[in-house]
XYZ file of C-alpha atoms in Angstrom:
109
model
C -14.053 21.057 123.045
C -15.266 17.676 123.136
C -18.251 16.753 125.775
C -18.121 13.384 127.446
C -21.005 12.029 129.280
C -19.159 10.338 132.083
C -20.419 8.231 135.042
C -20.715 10.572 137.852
C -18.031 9.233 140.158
C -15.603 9.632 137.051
C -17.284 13.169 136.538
C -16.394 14.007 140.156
C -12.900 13.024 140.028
C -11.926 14.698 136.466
C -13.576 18.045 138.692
C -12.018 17.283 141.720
C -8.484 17.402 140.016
C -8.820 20.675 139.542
C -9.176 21.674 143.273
C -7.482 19.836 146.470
C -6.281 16.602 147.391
C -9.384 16.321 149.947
C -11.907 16.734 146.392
C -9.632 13.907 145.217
C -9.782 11.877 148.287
C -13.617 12.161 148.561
C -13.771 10.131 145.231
C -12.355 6.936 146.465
C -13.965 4.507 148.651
C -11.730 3.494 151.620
C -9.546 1.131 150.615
C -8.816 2.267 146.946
C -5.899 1.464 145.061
C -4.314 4.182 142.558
C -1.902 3.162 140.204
C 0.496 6.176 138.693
C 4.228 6.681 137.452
C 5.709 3.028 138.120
C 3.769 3.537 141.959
C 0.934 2.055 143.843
C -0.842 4.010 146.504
C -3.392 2.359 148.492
C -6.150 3.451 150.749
C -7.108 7.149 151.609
C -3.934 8.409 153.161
C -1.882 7.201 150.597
C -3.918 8.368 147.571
C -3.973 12.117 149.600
C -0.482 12.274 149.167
C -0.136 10.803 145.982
C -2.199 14.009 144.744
C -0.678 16.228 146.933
C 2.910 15.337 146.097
C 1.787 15.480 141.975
C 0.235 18.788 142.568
C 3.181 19.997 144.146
C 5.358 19.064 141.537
C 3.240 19.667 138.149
C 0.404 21.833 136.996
C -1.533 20.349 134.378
C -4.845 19.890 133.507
C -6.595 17.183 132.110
C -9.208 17.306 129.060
C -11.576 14.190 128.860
C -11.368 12.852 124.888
C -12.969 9.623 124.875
C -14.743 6.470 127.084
C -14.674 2.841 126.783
C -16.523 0.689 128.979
C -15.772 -3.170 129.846
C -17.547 -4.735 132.710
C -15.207 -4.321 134.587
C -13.562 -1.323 133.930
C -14.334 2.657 132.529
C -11.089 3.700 130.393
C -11.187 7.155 129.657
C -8.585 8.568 127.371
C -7.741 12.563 128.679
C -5.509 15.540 127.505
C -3.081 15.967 129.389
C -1.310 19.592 129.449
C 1.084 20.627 131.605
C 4.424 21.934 132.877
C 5.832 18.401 133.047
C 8.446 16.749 130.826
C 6.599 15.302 127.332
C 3.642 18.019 127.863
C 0.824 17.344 125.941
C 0.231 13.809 126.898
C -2.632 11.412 126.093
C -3.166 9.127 129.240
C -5.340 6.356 130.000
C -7.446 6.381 133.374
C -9.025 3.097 134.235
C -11.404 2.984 136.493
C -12.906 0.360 138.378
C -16.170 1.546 140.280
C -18.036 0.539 143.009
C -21.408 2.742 143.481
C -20.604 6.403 143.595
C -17.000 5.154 144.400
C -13.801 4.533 143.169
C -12.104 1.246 143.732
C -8.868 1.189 141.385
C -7.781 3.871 139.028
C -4.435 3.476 136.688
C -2.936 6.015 135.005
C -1.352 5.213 131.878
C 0.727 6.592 128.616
């Protein structure tokens, strides 16, 4: 098992996703957009739901692999395993930060 040393607000969110949709929500600053499956969610209500309604459908976890950094953006590559169609999956999260907050996160194959 591979150990990333990941910005803190990127930290918080890989842990989060293993709890609740209020972890999740506490990650994102308030008017945060998330990106996922073809969708956009924006703000705190919407990204609440988003997790909810993926946790409701899938369990998976997620296994950090790798980090790239841009000045604008933190892509981390993660392992994605799961009882969803395609399981294992490497996805890319990209991040954009803002403090100890995140601003935009896409999910992508």
């Amino acid at each position: 098992m591979m150990t990333i040393d990941l910005p803190r607000p990127i930290a918080n969110y890989f842990q989060a996703d293993k709890g609740n949709s209020e972890a999740i929500v506490a990650c994102f600053s308030d008017e945060a957009v998330v990106k996922d499956e073809g969708q956009t969610h924006t703000g705190l209500d919407a990204i609440k739901q988003w997790k909810v309604n993926a946790s409701t459908k899938y369990t998976y976890t997620v296994e950090p692999q790798s980090l790239s950094e841009s000045a604008e953006q933190t892509i981390v590559t993660g392992l994605v395993t799961g009882n969803f169609p395609g399981s294992p999956v490497n996805l890319q999260y990209a991040f954009t930060l803002d403090g100890d907050k995140i601003t935009a996160l896409e999910i992508s194959l």
